[in-house]
XYZ file of C-alpha atoms in Angstrom:
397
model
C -4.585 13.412 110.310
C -3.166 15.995 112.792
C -5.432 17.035 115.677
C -3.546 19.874 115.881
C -5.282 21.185 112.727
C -8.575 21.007 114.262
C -10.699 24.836 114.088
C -9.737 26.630 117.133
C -12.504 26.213 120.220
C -13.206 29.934 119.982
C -15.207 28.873 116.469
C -17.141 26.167 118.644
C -20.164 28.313 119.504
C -22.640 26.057 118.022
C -21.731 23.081 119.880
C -20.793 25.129 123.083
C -23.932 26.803 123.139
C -26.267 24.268 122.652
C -28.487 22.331 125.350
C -26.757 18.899 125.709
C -29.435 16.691 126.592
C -27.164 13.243 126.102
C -27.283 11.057 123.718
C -30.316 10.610 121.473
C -32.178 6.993 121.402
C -32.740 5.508 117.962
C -34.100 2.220 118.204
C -33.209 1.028 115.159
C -31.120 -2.429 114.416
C -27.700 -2.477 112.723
C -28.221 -2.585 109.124
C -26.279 -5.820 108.419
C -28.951 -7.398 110.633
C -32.195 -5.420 109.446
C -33.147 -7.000 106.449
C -36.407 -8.627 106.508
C -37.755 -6.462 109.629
C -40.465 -4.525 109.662
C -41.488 -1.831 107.216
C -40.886 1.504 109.638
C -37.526 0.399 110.554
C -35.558 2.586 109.101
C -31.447 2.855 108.542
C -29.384 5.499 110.979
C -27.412 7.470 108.183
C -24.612 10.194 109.252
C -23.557 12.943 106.897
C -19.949 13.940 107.135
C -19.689 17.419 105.167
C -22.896 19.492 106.173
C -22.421 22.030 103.190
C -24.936 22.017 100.178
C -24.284 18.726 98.645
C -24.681 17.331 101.792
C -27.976 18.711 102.165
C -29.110 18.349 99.183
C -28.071 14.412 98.960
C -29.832 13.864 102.968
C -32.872 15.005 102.020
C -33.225 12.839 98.915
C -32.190 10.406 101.422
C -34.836 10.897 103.384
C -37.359 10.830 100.165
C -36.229 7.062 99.951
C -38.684 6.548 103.517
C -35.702 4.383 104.601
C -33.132 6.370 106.738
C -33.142 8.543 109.373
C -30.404 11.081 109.416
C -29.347 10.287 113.340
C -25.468 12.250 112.815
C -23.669 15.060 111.706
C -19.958 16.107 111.145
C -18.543 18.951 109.788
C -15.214 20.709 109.449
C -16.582 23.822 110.642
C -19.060 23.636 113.650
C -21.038 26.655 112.307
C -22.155 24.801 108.884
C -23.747 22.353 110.920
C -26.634 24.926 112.865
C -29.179 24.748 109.847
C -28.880 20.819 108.513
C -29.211 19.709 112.438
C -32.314 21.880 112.853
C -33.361 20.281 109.387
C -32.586 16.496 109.921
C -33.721 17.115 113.490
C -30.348 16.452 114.849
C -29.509 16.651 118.710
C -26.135 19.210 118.964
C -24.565 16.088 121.291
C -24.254 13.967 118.021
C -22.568 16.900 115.931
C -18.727 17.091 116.172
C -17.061 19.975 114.555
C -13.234 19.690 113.434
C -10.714 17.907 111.050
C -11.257 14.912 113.251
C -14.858 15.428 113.645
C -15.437 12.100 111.556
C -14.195 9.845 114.196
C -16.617 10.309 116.893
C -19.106 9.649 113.976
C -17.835 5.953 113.008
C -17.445 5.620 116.797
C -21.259 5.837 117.465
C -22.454 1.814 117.567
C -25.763 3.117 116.642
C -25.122 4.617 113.385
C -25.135 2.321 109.834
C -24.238 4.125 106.901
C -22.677 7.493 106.564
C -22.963 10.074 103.878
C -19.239 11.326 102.858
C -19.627 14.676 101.080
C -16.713 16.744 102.754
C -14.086 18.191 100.818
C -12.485 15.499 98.556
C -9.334 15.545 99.470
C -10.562 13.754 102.742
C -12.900 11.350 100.914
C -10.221 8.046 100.874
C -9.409 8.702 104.707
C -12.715 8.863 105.706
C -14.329 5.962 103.616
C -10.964 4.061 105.022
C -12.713 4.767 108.568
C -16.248 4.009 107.571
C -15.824 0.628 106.150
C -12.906 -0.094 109.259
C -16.161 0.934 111.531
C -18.304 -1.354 109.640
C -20.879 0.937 108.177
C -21.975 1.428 104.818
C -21.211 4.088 102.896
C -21.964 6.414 100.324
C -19.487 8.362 98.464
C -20.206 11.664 96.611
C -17.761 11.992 93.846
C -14.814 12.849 93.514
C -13.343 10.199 95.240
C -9.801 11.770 95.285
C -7.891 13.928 94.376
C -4.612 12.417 93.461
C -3.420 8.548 92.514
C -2.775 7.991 95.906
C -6.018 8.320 96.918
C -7.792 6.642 94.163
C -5.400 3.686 95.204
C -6.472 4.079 99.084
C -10.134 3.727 97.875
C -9.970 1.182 95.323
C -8.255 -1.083 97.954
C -10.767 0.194 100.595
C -13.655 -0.890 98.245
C -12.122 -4.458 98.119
C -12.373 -4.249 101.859
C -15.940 -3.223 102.087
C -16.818 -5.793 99.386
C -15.472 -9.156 101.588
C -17.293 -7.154 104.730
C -20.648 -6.574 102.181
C -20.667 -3.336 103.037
C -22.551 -1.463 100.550
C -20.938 0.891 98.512
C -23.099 3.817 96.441
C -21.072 6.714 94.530
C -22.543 9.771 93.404
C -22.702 9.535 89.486
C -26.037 9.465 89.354
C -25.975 9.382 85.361
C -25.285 5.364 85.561
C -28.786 5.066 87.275
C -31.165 6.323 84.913
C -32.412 3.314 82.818
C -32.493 5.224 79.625
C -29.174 5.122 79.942
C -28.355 2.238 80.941
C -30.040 1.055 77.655
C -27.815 2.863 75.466
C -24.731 1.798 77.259
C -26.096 -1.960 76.587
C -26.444 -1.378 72.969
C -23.280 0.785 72.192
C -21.582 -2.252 74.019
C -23.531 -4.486 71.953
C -22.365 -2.851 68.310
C -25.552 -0.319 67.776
C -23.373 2.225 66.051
C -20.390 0.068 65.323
C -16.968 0.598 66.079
C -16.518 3.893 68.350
C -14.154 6.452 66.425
C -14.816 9.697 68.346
C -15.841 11.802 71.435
C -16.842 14.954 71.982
C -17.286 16.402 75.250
C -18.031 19.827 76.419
C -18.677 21.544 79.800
C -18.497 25.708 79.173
C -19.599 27.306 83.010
C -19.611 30.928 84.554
C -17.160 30.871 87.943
C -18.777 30.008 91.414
C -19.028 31.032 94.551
C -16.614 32.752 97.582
C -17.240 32.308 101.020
C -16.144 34.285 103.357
C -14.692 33.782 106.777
C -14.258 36.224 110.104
C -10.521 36.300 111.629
C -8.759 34.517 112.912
C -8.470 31.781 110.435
C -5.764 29.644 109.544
C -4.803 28.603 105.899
C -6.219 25.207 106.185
C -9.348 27.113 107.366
C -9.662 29.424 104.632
C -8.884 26.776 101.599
C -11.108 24.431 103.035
C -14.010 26.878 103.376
C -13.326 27.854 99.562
C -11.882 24.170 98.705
C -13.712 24.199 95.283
C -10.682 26.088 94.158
C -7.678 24.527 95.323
C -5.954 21.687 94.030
C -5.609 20.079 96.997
C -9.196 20.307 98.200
C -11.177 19.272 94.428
C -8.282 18.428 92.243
C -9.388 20.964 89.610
C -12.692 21.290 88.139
C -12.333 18.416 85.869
C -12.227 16.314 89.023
C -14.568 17.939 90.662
C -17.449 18.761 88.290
C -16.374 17.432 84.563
C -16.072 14.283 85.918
C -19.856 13.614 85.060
C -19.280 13.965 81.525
C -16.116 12.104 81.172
C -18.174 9.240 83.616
C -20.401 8.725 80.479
C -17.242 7.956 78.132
C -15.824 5.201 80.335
C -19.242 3.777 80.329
C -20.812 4.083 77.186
C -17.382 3.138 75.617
C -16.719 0.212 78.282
C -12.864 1.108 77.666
C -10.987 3.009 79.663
C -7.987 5.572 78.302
C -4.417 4.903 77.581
C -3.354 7.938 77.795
C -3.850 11.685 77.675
C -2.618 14.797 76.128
C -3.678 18.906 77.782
C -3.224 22.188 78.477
C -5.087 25.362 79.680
C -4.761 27.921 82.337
C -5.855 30.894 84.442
C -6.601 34.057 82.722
C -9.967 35.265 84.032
C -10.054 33.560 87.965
C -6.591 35.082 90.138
C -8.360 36.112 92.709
C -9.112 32.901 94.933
C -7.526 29.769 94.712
C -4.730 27.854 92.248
C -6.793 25.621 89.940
C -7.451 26.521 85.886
C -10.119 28.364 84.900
C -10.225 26.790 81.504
C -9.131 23.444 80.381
C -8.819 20.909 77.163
C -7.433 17.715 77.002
C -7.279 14.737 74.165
C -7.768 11.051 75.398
C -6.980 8.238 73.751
C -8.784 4.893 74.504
C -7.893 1.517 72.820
C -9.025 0.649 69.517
C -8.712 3.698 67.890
C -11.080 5.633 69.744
C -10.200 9.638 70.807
C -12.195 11.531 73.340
C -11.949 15.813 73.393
C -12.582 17.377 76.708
C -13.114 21.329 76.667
C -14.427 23.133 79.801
C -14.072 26.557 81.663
C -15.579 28.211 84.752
C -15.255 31.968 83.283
C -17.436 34.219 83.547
C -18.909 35.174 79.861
C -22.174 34.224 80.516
C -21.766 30.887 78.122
C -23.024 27.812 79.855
C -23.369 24.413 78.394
C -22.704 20.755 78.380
C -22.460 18.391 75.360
C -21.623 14.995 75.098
C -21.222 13.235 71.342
C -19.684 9.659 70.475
C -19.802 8.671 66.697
C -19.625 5.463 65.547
C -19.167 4.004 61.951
C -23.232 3.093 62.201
C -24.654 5.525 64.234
C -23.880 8.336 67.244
C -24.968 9.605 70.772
C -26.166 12.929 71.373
C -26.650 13.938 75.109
C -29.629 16.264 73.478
C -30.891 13.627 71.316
C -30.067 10.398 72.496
C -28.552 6.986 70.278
C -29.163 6.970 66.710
C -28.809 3.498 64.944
C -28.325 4.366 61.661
C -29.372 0.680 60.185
C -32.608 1.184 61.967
C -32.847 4.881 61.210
C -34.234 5.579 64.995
C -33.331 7.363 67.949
C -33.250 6.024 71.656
C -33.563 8.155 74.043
C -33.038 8.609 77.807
C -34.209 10.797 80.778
C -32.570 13.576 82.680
C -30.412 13.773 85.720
C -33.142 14.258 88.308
C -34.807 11.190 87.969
C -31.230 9.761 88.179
C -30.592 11.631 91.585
C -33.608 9.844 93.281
C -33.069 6.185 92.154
C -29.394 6.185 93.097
C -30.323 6.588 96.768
C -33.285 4.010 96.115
C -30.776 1.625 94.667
C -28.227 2.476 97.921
C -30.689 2.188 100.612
C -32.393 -1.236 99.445
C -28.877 -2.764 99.280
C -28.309 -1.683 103.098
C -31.646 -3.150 104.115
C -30.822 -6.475 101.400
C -33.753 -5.579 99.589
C -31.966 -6.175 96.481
C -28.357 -7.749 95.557
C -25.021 -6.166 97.031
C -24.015 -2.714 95.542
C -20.803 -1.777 95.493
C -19.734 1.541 92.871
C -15.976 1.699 94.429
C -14.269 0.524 91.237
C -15.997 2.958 88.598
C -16.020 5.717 90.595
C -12.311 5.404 91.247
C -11.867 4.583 87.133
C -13.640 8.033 86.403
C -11.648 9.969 89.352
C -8.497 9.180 87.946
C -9.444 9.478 84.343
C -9.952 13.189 85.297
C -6.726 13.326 87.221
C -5.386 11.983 84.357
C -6.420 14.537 82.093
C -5.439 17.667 84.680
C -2.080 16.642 85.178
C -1.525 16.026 81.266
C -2.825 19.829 81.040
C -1.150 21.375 83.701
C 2.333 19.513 83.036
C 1.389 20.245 78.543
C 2.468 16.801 78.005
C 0.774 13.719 77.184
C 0.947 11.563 80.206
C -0.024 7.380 80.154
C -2.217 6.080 82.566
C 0.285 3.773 83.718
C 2.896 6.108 84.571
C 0.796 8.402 86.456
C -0.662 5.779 88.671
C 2.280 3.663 88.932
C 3.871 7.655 90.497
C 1.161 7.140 93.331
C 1.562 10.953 93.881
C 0.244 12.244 97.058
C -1.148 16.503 97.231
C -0.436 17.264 100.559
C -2.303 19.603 102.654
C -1.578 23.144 102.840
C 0.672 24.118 105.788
């Protein structure tokens, strides 16, 4: 990526301002050689992409006992002033810009890195990471087009020969209520799978604003939920959760897909839909219905339903065998949130077998790019043909 579309230096004032003191000592081993040391060693974890979800996922790193947050880097320098005060970060190991991330995999010190920038950037930066040798963990989306799904998926391959770990954030897959149901749904609990349902209705989000001068690239990536370049739509970005639990639970992935939707409500900011439907069809006969907006009516909801000839999932209720005439049921996503970066940091330190998430998390990506290009092009679209295109969104100019 182009230096030249680093932030300007007058928007350094964090870093300029700060006391340099050098670089901070961590004592710490390199991961791939810490496993079996003692119990207060702990793993040296960056977090490229300071915003919320990068807050929010350090500290439930740091719940774990097992990493110390030794790293920052951020698009913007400003966004990094309150998680560096919170992690305890020293301003000499935060690096503001478009190429901020380099200077991160750089540092010999650090193990694992936290990638929860804008998604667009996600395949170029886990490319770096694993190059770097450092574990990683990716927040989903992992792309935002086929040609980054492909970059990652080969990237994972990588990081599996290097035994790199690999954690993704769909949490859902964690939870072991869940992982129950998936067993027995795979196992023939409600019989053949004819249909989904899957719903996502949400009120619009935020706006950030910015003080002049900014460029484009600044302003779209400080509002990047909204742009198809930076999220890929809010299937990608958000729906992908539900549509996660489909792949899964139905261990098939789709053929093909068939959309539309629009902007009605949302022309103020941004280029993505504010609402969205889209039919998939898997093998074997079974159909999945995806409906979701970000409008703001004041409806919010999510549903998720698969019926089978013996039985159905509710997301409310849980699996009902009907031959049985019981319900199993699961837990919610918080408990989820927590044992993901359990599972993530115990396969850095080898404190349980190798983790590596690259290969479903790029399935579920590209199911939902699947599903916005059918609806934005009103057409059904194969899987095949859209990832055989390899289509690349550039970046705004």
């Amino acid at each position: 990526m182009e230096s030249e579309n680093k932030p300007s230096v007058s928007r350094r004032t964090f870093l300029k301002d700060a006391s340099i003191t050098g670089m901070t000592a961590f004592t710490i081993m390199q991961a791939e050689h810490a496993r079996g040391v003692e119990a207060n060693s702990k793993i040296n974890m960056a977090i490229i992409g300071t915003g919320g979800r990068g807050r929010h996922d350090g500290r439930t790193l740091l719940k774990t006992g097992k990493v110390k947050v030794a790293a920052l880097a951020d698009y913007f320098d400003f966004q990094m002033k309150e998680p560096a005060d919170l992690f305890d970060v020293d301003a000499s190991r935060c690096f503001a810009g478009i190429d901020g991330y380099k200077q991160v995999m750089a540092l010999p010190d650090i193990d694992a890195v936290l990638l929860t920038t804008t998604p667009y950037f996600r395949p170029i930066h886990f490319e770096a990471a694993i190059a770097a040798g450092k574990h990683v963990f990716a927040e989903k989306p992992i792309a935002v087009d086929a040609w980054g799904c492909r970059k990652f998926l080969e990237t994972g391959k990588l990081a599996e020969k290097k035994k790199l770990t690999v954690g993704a954030g769909l949490q859902t897959r964690y939870e072991p209520g869940h992982q129950k149901i998936a067993e027995l749904i795979h196992d023939g609990a409600i019989g053949k799978l004819i249909i989904g349902h899957s719903t996502r209705m949400g009120e619009d989000l935020w706006r950030r604003d910015l003080p002049k001068p900014f460029t484009k690239l600044d302003i779209e990536t400080r509002n990047w939920l909204y742009y198809l370049w930076g999220g890929g739509d809010f299937i990608v970005e958000m729906h992908i959760h539900n549509i996660d639990v489909f792949n899964w639970f139905s261990g098939m992935l789709p053929i093909s897909a068939m959309g539309s939707g629009g902007r009605e409500v949302r022309l103020d900011v941004g280029d993505i839909y504010d609402h969205i439907n889209v039919i998939y069809d898997y093998p074997n006969g079974f159909h999945l219905s995806h409906t979701g907006t970000q409008i703001p009516t004041g409806c919010y909801g999510s549903v998720k339903h698969i019926i089978g000839t013996e039985g159905y999932y509710d997301n409310a209720k849980g699996l009902y065998i009907k031959k049985e005439n019981k319900f199993i049921t699961h837990k919610g996503i918080s408990e989820a949130v927590e044992e993901e970066m359990n599972q993530f940091t115990a396969s850095v330190l080898g404190e349980i077998p190798y983790l590596n998430n690259s290969e479903y998390v790029v399935d579920s990506t590209f199911t939902c790019i699947l599903g916005r290009t059918a609806a934005y092009q009103n057409k059904k679209i194969t899987w095949k043909e859209l990832w055989d295109a390899n289509e690349q969104i550039p970046l705004p100019s």
